Amino acid sequence: AQSVTQLDSQVPVFEEAPVELRCNYSSSVSVYLFWYVQYPNQGLQLLLKYLSGSTLVKGINGFEAEFNKSQTSFHLRKPSVHISDTAEYFCAVSAMNSGYSTLTFGKGTMLLVSP
Amino acid sequence: DAGVTQSPTHLIKTRGQQVTLRCSPKSGHDTVSWYQQALGQGPQFIFQYYEEEERQRGNFPDRFSGHQFPNYSSELNVNALLLGDSALYLCASSLMGSENNQPQHFGDGTRLSIL
């Protein structure tokens, strides 16, 4: 089984400042890693994913994340945030080599960007 | 290219009633997963359907059941509704055989309120 811990329930930040949203996971098998964003009254939109290859992955809207296997982390970063980035962000994992694999999510981090 | 569509968008029921939620997967996808997202929480996996059969199931009681049709669309049924079933129900679709059946694409969800 897998579990995901998002260390901050809420992250307030000023516009144009950098931000990091933290994610740690636990798993007895290798995993794929994902970040999703959820805007109010909407479903989840995939920001980026790590399936294999380079541990630094770039996603949409200027976000990037780095997979650190030794620290079992997959932190999300953006060098300069906009007001429109205000949303809930979810980190998720999926067990590798499982044909019917599913997603295990963290509890989410609310990113609040103010002017 | 139509994404994942869910209906209805909102639903109000009373305790003890039964409800059916519907999902049409993204064009070209053949696998449907259902998630429950309680207020302030991350989504939790309910079950996954492929080739009209339930392939994986999360930790949900038998009151939660589903179905997949030959056109890959799916239904989620919940019987004997409880107040705790109030949540956003998300449908996600993916293509079996793609890398670990990922990524999953989500619909905007059905908001179910139990009175």
PDB file of C-alpha atoms in Angstrom:
ATOM      1  CA  ALA A   1       0.000   0.000   0.000  1.00  0.00           C
ATOM      2  CA  GLN A   2       1.024   3.585  -0.551  1.00  0.00           C
ATOM      3  CA  SER A   3       0.510   6.772   1.443  1.00  0.00           C
ATOM      4  CA  VAL A   4       1.139  10.438   0.677  1.00  0.00           C
ATOM      5  CA  THR A   5       1.830  13.239   3.126  1.00  0.00           C
ATOM      6  CA  GLN A   6       1.497  16.854   2.135  1.00  0.00           C
ATOM      7  CA  LEU A   7       3.221  18.692   4.913  1.00  0.00           C
ATOM      8  CA  ASP A   8       1.396  22.013   4.616  1.00  0.00           C
ATOM      9  CA  SER A   9      -2.369  22.353   4.532  1.00  0.00           C
ATOM     10  CA  GLN A  10      -2.125  25.993   3.490  1.00  0.00           C
ATOM     11  CA  VAL A  11       0.669  28.085   1.948  1.00  0.00           C
ATOM     12  CA  PRO A  12       0.184  31.872   1.737  1.00  0.00           C
ATOM     13  CA  VAL A  13       2.498  33.725  -0.633  1.00  0.00           C
ATOM     14  CA  PHE A  14       2.709  37.105  -2.335  1.00  0.00           C
ATOM     15  CA  GLU A  15       2.382  37.469  -6.089  1.00  0.00           C
ATOM     16  CA  GLU A  16       5.684  37.054  -8.005  1.00  0.00           C
ATOM     17  CA  ALA A  17       7.322  35.291  -5.044  1.00  0.00           C
ATOM     18  CA  PRO A  18       8.679  31.732  -5.376  1.00  0.00           C
ATOM     19  CA  VAL A  19       6.807  28.838  -3.793  1.00  0.00           C
ATOM     20  CA  GLU A  20       7.458  25.226  -2.838  1.00  0.00           C
ATOM     21  CA  LEU A  21       4.716  22.760  -1.944  1.00  0.00           C
ATOM     22  CA  ARG A  22       6.031  19.723  -0.137  1.00  0.00           C
ATOM     23  CA  CYS A  23       5.094  16.106  -0.711  1.00  0.00           C
ATOM     24  CA  ASN A  24       6.477  12.927   0.854  1.00  0.00           C
ATOM     25  CA  TYR A  25       5.321   9.416   0.129  1.00  0.00           C
ATOM     26  CA  SER A  26       5.631   5.934   1.562  1.00  0.00           C
ATOM     27  CA  SER A  27       5.523   2.763  -0.494  1.00  0.00           C
ATOM     28  CA  SER A  28       6.879  -0.781  -0.411  1.00  0.00           C
ATOM     29  CA  VAL A  29       7.150  -0.768  -4.218  1.00  0.00           C
ATOM     30  CA  SER A  30       8.384   1.723  -6.784  1.00  0.00           C
ATOM     31  CA  VAL A  31       5.874   4.385  -7.692  1.00  0.00           C
ATOM     32  CA  TYR A  32       4.925   6.928 -10.287  1.00  0.00           C
ATOM     33  CA  LEU A  33       4.309  10.442  -8.966  1.00  0.00           C
ATOM     34  CA  PHE A  34       1.867  13.157  -9.911  1.00  0.00           C
ATOM     35  CA  TRP A  35       0.761  16.658  -9.019  1.00  0.00           C
ATOM     36  CA  TYR A  36      -2.821  17.731  -9.723  1.00  0.00           C
ATOM     37  CA  VAL A  37      -4.445  21.153  -9.299  1.00  0.00           C
ATOM     38  CA  GLN A  38      -8.070  21.740  -8.391  1.00  0.00           C
ATOM     39  CA  TYR A  39      -9.719  25.121  -8.917  1.00  0.00           C
ATOM     40  CA  PRO A  40     -12.954  25.902  -7.021  1.00  0.00           C
ATOM     41  CA  ASN A  41     -15.924  23.821  -8.168  1.00  0.00           C
ATOM     42  CA  GLN A  42     -13.838  21.944 -10.703  1.00  0.00           C
ATOM     43  CA  GLY A  43     -12.250  18.531 -11.088  1.00  0.00           C
ATOM     44  CA  LEU A  44      -8.561  17.734 -11.036  1.00  0.00           C
ATOM     45  CA  GLN A  45      -6.156  18.893 -13.722  1.00  0.00           C
ATOM     46  CA  LEU A  46      -2.800  17.173 -14.185  1.00  0.00           C
ATOM     47  CA  LEU A  47       0.099  19.585 -13.606  1.00  0.00           C
ATOM     48  CA  LEU A  48       2.978  17.175 -14.124  1.00  0.00           C
ATOM     49  CA  LYS A  49       4.024  13.569 -13.736  1.00  0.00           C
ATOM     50  CA  TYR A  50       7.128  11.510 -13.076  1.00  0.00           C
ATOM     51  CA  LEU A  51       7.060   8.116 -14.771  1.00  0.00           C
ATOM     52  CA  SER A  52      10.773   7.547 -15.512  1.00  0.00           C
ATOM     53  CA  GLY A  53      13.918   9.304 -16.703  1.00  0.00           C
ATOM     54  CA  SER A  54      15.088  12.706 -15.474  1.00  0.00           C
ATOM     55  CA  THR A  55      14.124  13.352 -11.885  1.00  0.00           C
ATOM     56  CA  LEU A  56      13.365  17.004 -12.643  1.00  0.00           C
ATOM     57  CA  VAL A  57      10.061  17.250 -14.429  1.00  0.00           C
ATOM     58  CA  LYS A  58       8.452  20.311 -15.902  1.00  0.00           C
ATOM     59  CA  GLY A  59       4.719  20.778 -16.092  1.00  0.00           C
ATOM     60  CA  ILE A  60       2.144  23.249 -17.219  1.00  0.00           C
ATOM     61  CA  ASN A  61       1.825  26.849 -16.021  1.00  0.00           C
ATOM     62  CA  GLY A  62       5.532  27.119 -15.144  1.00  0.00           C
ATOM     63  CA  PHE A  63       5.508  24.470 -12.404  1.00  0.00           C
ATOM     64  CA  GLU A  64       8.242  21.887 -11.915  1.00  0.00           C
ATOM     65  CA  ALA A  65       8.934  19.114  -9.438  1.00  0.00           C
ATOM     66  CA  GLU A  66      11.922  17.024  -8.444  1.00  0.00           C
ATOM     67  CA  PHE A  67      11.747  13.345  -7.541  1.00  0.00           C
ATOM     68  CA  ASN A  68      14.116  12.423  -4.716  1.00  0.00           C
ATOM     69  CA  LYS A  69      14.071   8.668  -4.221  1.00  0.00           C
ATOM     70  CA  SER A  70      16.326   8.630  -1.146  1.00  0.00           C
ATOM     71  CA  GLN A  71      14.128  11.144   0.652  1.00  0.00           C
ATOM     72  CA  THR A  72      10.892   9.767  -0.870  1.00  0.00           C
ATOM     73  CA  SER A  73       9.880  13.288  -1.811  1.00  0.00           C
ATOM     74  CA  PHE A  74       8.339  14.998  -4.828  1.00  0.00           C
ATOM     75  CA  HIS A  75       8.188  18.701  -4.015  1.00  0.00           C
ATOM     76  CA  LEU A  76       6.442  21.127  -6.386  1.00  0.00           C
ATOM     77  CA  ARG A  77       8.028  24.499  -7.175  1.00  0.00           C
ATOM     78  CA  LYS A  78       7.318  27.649  -9.123  1.00  0.00           C
ATOM     79  CA  PRO A  79       9.802  30.528  -9.322  1.00  0.00           C
ATOM     80  CA  SER A  80       7.163  33.285  -9.551  1.00  0.00           C
ATOM     81  CA  VAL A  81       3.479  32.776  -8.726  1.00  0.00           C
ATOM     82  CA  HIS A  82       0.448  34.621 -10.076  1.00  0.00           C
ATOM     83  CA  ILE A  83      -2.890  35.394  -8.487  1.00  0.00           C
ATOM     84  CA  SER A  84      -4.413  32.840 -10.851  1.00  0.00           C
ATOM     85  CA  ASP A  85      -2.324  30.073  -9.220  1.00  0.00           C
ATOM     86  CA  THR A  86      -4.567  30.238  -6.157  1.00  0.00           C
ATOM     87  CA  ALA A  87      -6.000  26.716  -5.932  1.00  0.00           C
ATOM     88  CA  GLU A  88      -5.768  23.380  -4.107  1.00  0.00           C
ATOM     89  CA  TYR A  89      -2.807  21.213  -5.081  1.00  0.00           C
ATOM     90  CA  PHE A  90      -2.736  17.444  -4.647  1.00  0.00           C
ATOM     91  CA  CYS A  91       0.237  15.118  -4.743  1.00  0.00           C
ATOM     92  CA  ALA A  92      -0.533  11.528  -5.776  1.00  0.00           C
ATOM     93  CA  VAL A  93       1.286   8.227  -6.301  1.00  0.00           C
ATOM     94  CA  SER A  94       0.566   5.101  -8.272  1.00  0.00           C
ATOM     95  CA  ALA A  95       2.260   1.733  -7.819  1.00  0.00           C
ATOM     96  CA  MET A  96       4.571   0.867 -10.691  1.00  0.00           C
ATOM     97  CA  ASN A  97       4.027  -2.257 -12.760  1.00  0.00           C
ATOM     98  CA  SER A  98       0.460  -2.692 -11.637  1.00  0.00           C
ATOM     99  CA  GLY A  99      -1.832  -3.089 -14.600  1.00  0.00           C
ATOM    100  CA  TYR A 100      -4.883  -1.861 -12.780  1.00  0.00           C
ATOM    101  CA  SER A 101      -3.080   0.731 -10.741  1.00  0.00           C
ATOM    102  CA  THR A 102      -4.916   3.527  -9.038  1.00  0.00           C
ATOM    103  CA  LEU A 103      -4.010   6.848  -7.481  1.00  0.00           C
ATOM    104  CA  THR A 104      -3.405   7.488  -3.797  1.00  0.00           C
ATOM    105  CA  PHE A 105      -3.713  11.176  -2.945  1.00  0.00           C
ATOM    106  CA  GLY A 106      -2.474  13.412  -0.176  1.00  0.00           C
ATOM    107  CA  LYS A 107      -4.883  15.689   1.676  1.00  0.00           C
ATOM    108  CA  GLY A 108      -3.951  18.677  -0.438  1.00  0.00           C
ATOM    109  CA  THR A 109      -2.252  22.051   0.007  1.00  0.00           C
ATOM    110  CA  MET A 110      -4.173  25.254  -0.499  1.00  0.00           C
ATOM    111  CA  LEU A 111      -1.984  27.836  -2.243  1.00  0.00           C
ATOM    112  CA  LEU A 112      -3.168  31.371  -1.477  1.00  0.00           C
ATOM    113  CA  VAL A 113      -1.553  34.059  -3.638  1.00  0.00           C
ATOM    114  CA  SER A 114      -2.167  37.649  -2.605  1.00  0.00           C
ATOM    115  CA  PRO A 115      -1.191  40.907  -4.353  1.00  0.00           C
TER     116      PRO A 115
ATOM    117  CA  ASP B   1     -11.785  16.269 -28.278  1.00  0.00           C
ATOM    118  CA  ALA B   2     -14.304  15.779 -25.483  1.00  0.00           C
ATOM    119  CA  GLY B   3     -12.843  15.231 -22.065  1.00  0.00           C
ATOM    120  CA  VAL B   4     -14.385  13.289 -19.201  1.00  0.00           C
ATOM    121  CA  THR B   5     -18.000  14.298 -18.665  1.00  0.00           C
ATOM    122  CA  GLN B   6     -20.062  13.606 -15.555  1.00  0.00           C
ATOM    123  CA  SER B   7     -23.744  14.023 -14.801  1.00  0.00           C
ATOM    124  CA  PRO B   8     -25.473  15.435 -12.947  1.00  0.00           C
ATOM    125  CA  THR B   9     -23.292  18.255 -11.619  1.00  0.00           C
ATOM    126  CA  HIS B  10     -25.228  18.542  -8.369  1.00  0.00           C
ATOM    127  CA  LEU B  11     -27.614  16.226  -6.558  1.00  0.00           C
ATOM    128  CA  ILE B  12     -29.512  16.404  -3.284  1.00  0.00           C
ATOM    129  CA  LYS B  13     -30.821  13.235  -1.648  1.00  0.00           C
ATOM    130  CA  THR B  14     -32.098  12.183   1.767  1.00  0.00           C
ATOM    131  CA  ARG B  15     -30.799   9.454   4.030  1.00  0.00           C
ATOM    132  CA  GLY B  16     -31.759   5.953   2.943  1.00  0.00           C
ATOM    133  CA  GLN B  17     -32.288   6.840  -0.700  1.00  0.00           C
ATOM    134  CA  GLN B  18     -30.350   5.474  -3.648  1.00  0.00           C
ATOM    135  CA  VAL B  19     -28.399   7.456  -6.251  1.00  0.00           C
ATOM    136  CA  THR B  20     -26.833   6.839  -9.674  1.00  0.00           C
ATOM    137  CA  LEU B  21     -24.015   8.965 -11.049  1.00  0.00           C
ATOM    138  CA  ARG B  22     -22.859   8.808 -14.643  1.00  0.00           C
ATOM    139  CA  CYS B  23     -19.537   9.227 -16.435  1.00  0.00           C
ATOM    140  CA  SER B  24     -18.420   9.295 -20.055  1.00  0.00           C
ATOM    141  CA  PRO B  25     -14.680   8.792 -20.498  1.00  0.00           C
ATOM    142  CA  LYS B  26     -12.363  10.875 -22.626  1.00  0.00           C
ATOM    143  CA  SER B  27     -12.397   9.851 -26.265  1.00  0.00           C
ATOM    144  CA  GLY B  28     -10.050   6.914 -26.831  1.00  0.00           C
ATOM    145  CA  HIS B  29      -9.995   5.817 -23.183  1.00  0.00           C
ATOM    146  CA  ASP B  30     -11.280   2.425 -22.056  1.00  0.00           C
ATOM    147  CA  THR B  31     -10.824   2.433 -18.272  1.00  0.00           C
ATOM    148  CA  VAL B  32     -12.895   4.319 -15.728  1.00  0.00           C
ATOM    149  CA  SER B  33     -12.085   4.920 -12.060  1.00  0.00           C
ATOM    150  CA  TRP B  34     -14.284   6.529  -9.416  1.00  0.00           C
ATOM    151  CA  TYR B  35     -13.084   8.598  -6.468  1.00  0.00           C
ATOM    152  CA  GLN B  36     -14.836  10.159  -3.474  1.00  0.00           C
ATOM    153  CA  GLN B  37     -13.595  13.541  -2.265  1.00  0.00           C
ATOM    154  CA  ALA B  38     -14.982  14.624   1.090  1.00  0.00           C
ATOM    155  CA  LEU B  39     -14.821  18.293   2.007  1.00  0.00           C
ATOM    156  CA  GLY B  40     -11.256  19.342   2.818  1.00  0.00           C
ATOM    157  CA  GLN B  41      -9.798  15.957   1.879  1.00  0.00           C
ATOM    158  CA  GLY B  42      -7.983  14.408  -1.051  1.00  0.00           C
ATOM    159  CA  PRO B  43      -9.836  12.035  -3.366  1.00  0.00           C
ATOM    160  CA  GLN B  44     -10.159   8.411  -2.224  1.00  0.00           C
ATOM    161  CA  PHE B  45     -10.322   5.546  -4.688  1.00  0.00           C
ATOM    162  CA  ILE B  46     -13.632   3.683  -4.841  1.00  0.00           C
ATOM    163  CA  PHE B  47     -13.226   1.245  -7.750  1.00  0.00           C
ATOM    164  CA  GLN B  48     -12.005   0.847 -11.318  1.00  0.00           C
ATOM    165  CA  TYR B  49     -13.707  -0.694 -14.360  1.00  0.00           C
ATOM    166  CA  TYR B  50     -12.153  -2.186 -17.468  1.00  0.00           C
ATOM    167  CA  GLU B  51     -13.799  -4.415 -20.064  1.00  0.00           C
ATOM    168  CA  GLU B  52     -17.081  -4.058 -18.158  1.00  0.00           C
ATOM    169  CA  GLU B  53     -15.666  -5.670 -15.022  1.00  0.00           C
ATOM    170  CA  GLU B  54     -14.613  -4.267 -11.671  1.00  0.00           C
ATOM    171  CA  ARG B  55     -10.835  -4.697 -11.582  1.00  0.00           C
ATOM    172  CA  GLN B  56      -9.806  -2.942  -8.391  1.00  0.00           C
ATOM    173  CA  ARG B  57     -11.714  -1.789  -5.349  1.00  0.00           C
ATOM    174  CA  GLY B  58     -10.839   0.560  -2.521  1.00  0.00           C
ATOM    175  CA  ASN B  59     -12.018   0.416   1.066  1.00  0.00           C
ATOM    176  CA  PHE B  60     -15.691   1.162   0.448  1.00  0.00           C
ATOM    177  CA  PRO B  61     -18.724  -0.884   1.561  1.00  0.00           C
ATOM    178  CA  ASP B  62     -20.890  -2.933  -0.774  1.00  0.00           C
ATOM    179  CA  ARG B  63     -23.435  -0.094  -0.796  1.00  0.00           C
ATOM    180  CA  PHE B  64     -21.167   1.339  -3.480  1.00  0.00           C
ATOM    181  CA  SER B  65     -21.484  -0.497  -6.767  1.00  0.00           C
ATOM    182  CA  GLY B  66     -20.807   0.265 -10.379  1.00  0.00           C
ATOM    183  CA  HIS B  67     -21.173  -0.715 -13.949  1.00  0.00           C
ATOM    184  CA  GLN B  68     -19.353  -0.168 -17.228  1.00  0.00           C
ATOM    185  CA  PHE B  69     -21.111  -0.281 -20.570  1.00  0.00           C
ATOM    186  CA  PRO B  70     -19.789  -1.493 -23.950  1.00  0.00           C
ATOM    187  CA  ASN B  71     -19.172   2.139 -24.992  1.00  0.00           C
ATOM    188  CA  TYR B  72     -16.866   2.470 -21.924  1.00  0.00           C
ATOM    189  CA  SER B  73     -19.184   4.838 -20.047  1.00  0.00           C
ATOM    190  CA  SER B  74     -19.794   4.030 -16.405  1.00  0.00           C
ATOM    191  CA  GLU B  75     -22.243   4.413 -13.555  1.00  0.00           C
ATOM    192  CA  LEU B  76     -21.678   4.634  -9.829  1.00  0.00           C
ATOM    193  CA  ASN B  77     -24.573   3.510  -7.627  1.00  0.00           C
ATOM    194  CA  VAL B  78     -24.845   4.152  -3.911  1.00  0.00           C
ATOM    195  CA  ASN B  79     -27.614   2.500  -1.868  1.00  0.00           C
ATOM    196  CA  ALA B  80     -28.952   3.342   1.591  1.00  0.00           C
ATOM    197  CA  LEU B  81     -27.367   6.782   1.576  1.00  0.00           C
ATOM    198  CA  LEU B  82     -25.773   8.066   4.783  1.00  0.00           C
ATOM    199  CA  LEU B  83     -24.966  11.620   5.774  1.00  0.00           C
ATOM    200  CA  GLY B  84     -21.287  10.713   5.444  1.00  0.00           C
ATOM    201  CA  ASP B  85     -21.752   9.978   1.745  1.00  0.00           C
ATOM    202  CA  SER B  86     -21.966  13.719   1.097  1.00  0.00           C
ATOM    203  CA  ALA B  87     -18.980  14.460  -1.116  1.00  0.00           C
ATOM    204  CA  LEU B  88     -17.707  15.333  -4.569  1.00  0.00           C
ATOM    205  CA  TYR B  89     -17.614  12.182  -6.694  1.00  0.00           C
ATOM    206  CA  LEU B  90     -14.951  12.254  -9.368  1.00  0.00           C
ATOM    207  CA  CYS B  91     -14.673  10.064 -12.413  1.00  0.00           C
ATOM    208  CA  ALA B  92     -11.318   9.527 -14.109  1.00  0.00           C
ATOM    209  CA  SER B  93     -10.549   7.791 -17.380  1.00  0.00           C
ATOM    210  CA  SER B  94      -7.375   6.319 -18.815  1.00  0.00           C
ATOM    211  CA  LEU B  95      -6.141   3.922 -21.476  1.00  0.00           C
ATOM    212  CA  MET B  96      -5.242   0.417 -20.388  1.00  0.00           C
ATOM    213  CA  GLY B  97      -1.848  -0.540 -21.738  1.00  0.00           C
ATOM    214  CA  SER B  98      -0.462   2.988 -21.575  1.00  0.00           C
ATOM    215  CA  GLU B  99       2.398   3.362 -19.135  1.00  0.00           C
ATOM    216  CA  ASN B 100       0.950   1.935 -15.952  1.00  0.00           C
ATOM    217  CA  ASN B 101      -2.468   3.013 -17.085  1.00  0.00           C
ATOM    218  CA  GLN B 102      -1.525   6.650 -16.487  1.00  0.00           C
ATOM    219  CA  PRO B 103      -2.175   9.449 -16.488  1.00  0.00           C
ATOM    220  CA  GLN B 104      -5.786   9.567 -15.469  1.00  0.00           C
ATOM    221  CA  HIS B 105      -7.972  12.399 -16.751  1.00  0.00           C
ATOM    222  CA  PHE B 106     -10.647  13.696 -14.394  1.00  0.00           C
ATOM    223  CA  GLY B 107     -14.117  15.095 -14.901  1.00  0.00           C
ATOM    224  CA  ASP B 108     -15.495  18.045 -12.947  1.00  0.00           C
ATOM    225  CA  GLY B 109     -17.365  15.751 -10.581  1.00  0.00           C
ATOM    226  CA  THR B 110     -20.845  15.365  -9.151  1.00  0.00           C
ATOM    227  CA  ARG B 111     -21.511  17.164  -5.873  1.00  0.00           C
ATOM    228  CA  LEU B 112     -23.761  14.897  -3.779  1.00  0.00           C
ATOM    229  CA  SER B 113     -25.457  16.342  -0.700  1.00  0.00           C
ATOM    230  CA  ILE B 114     -27.348  14.127   1.743  1.00  0.00           C
ATOM    231  CA  LEU B 115     -29.964  15.745   3.972  1.00  0.00           C
TER     232      LEU B 115
END
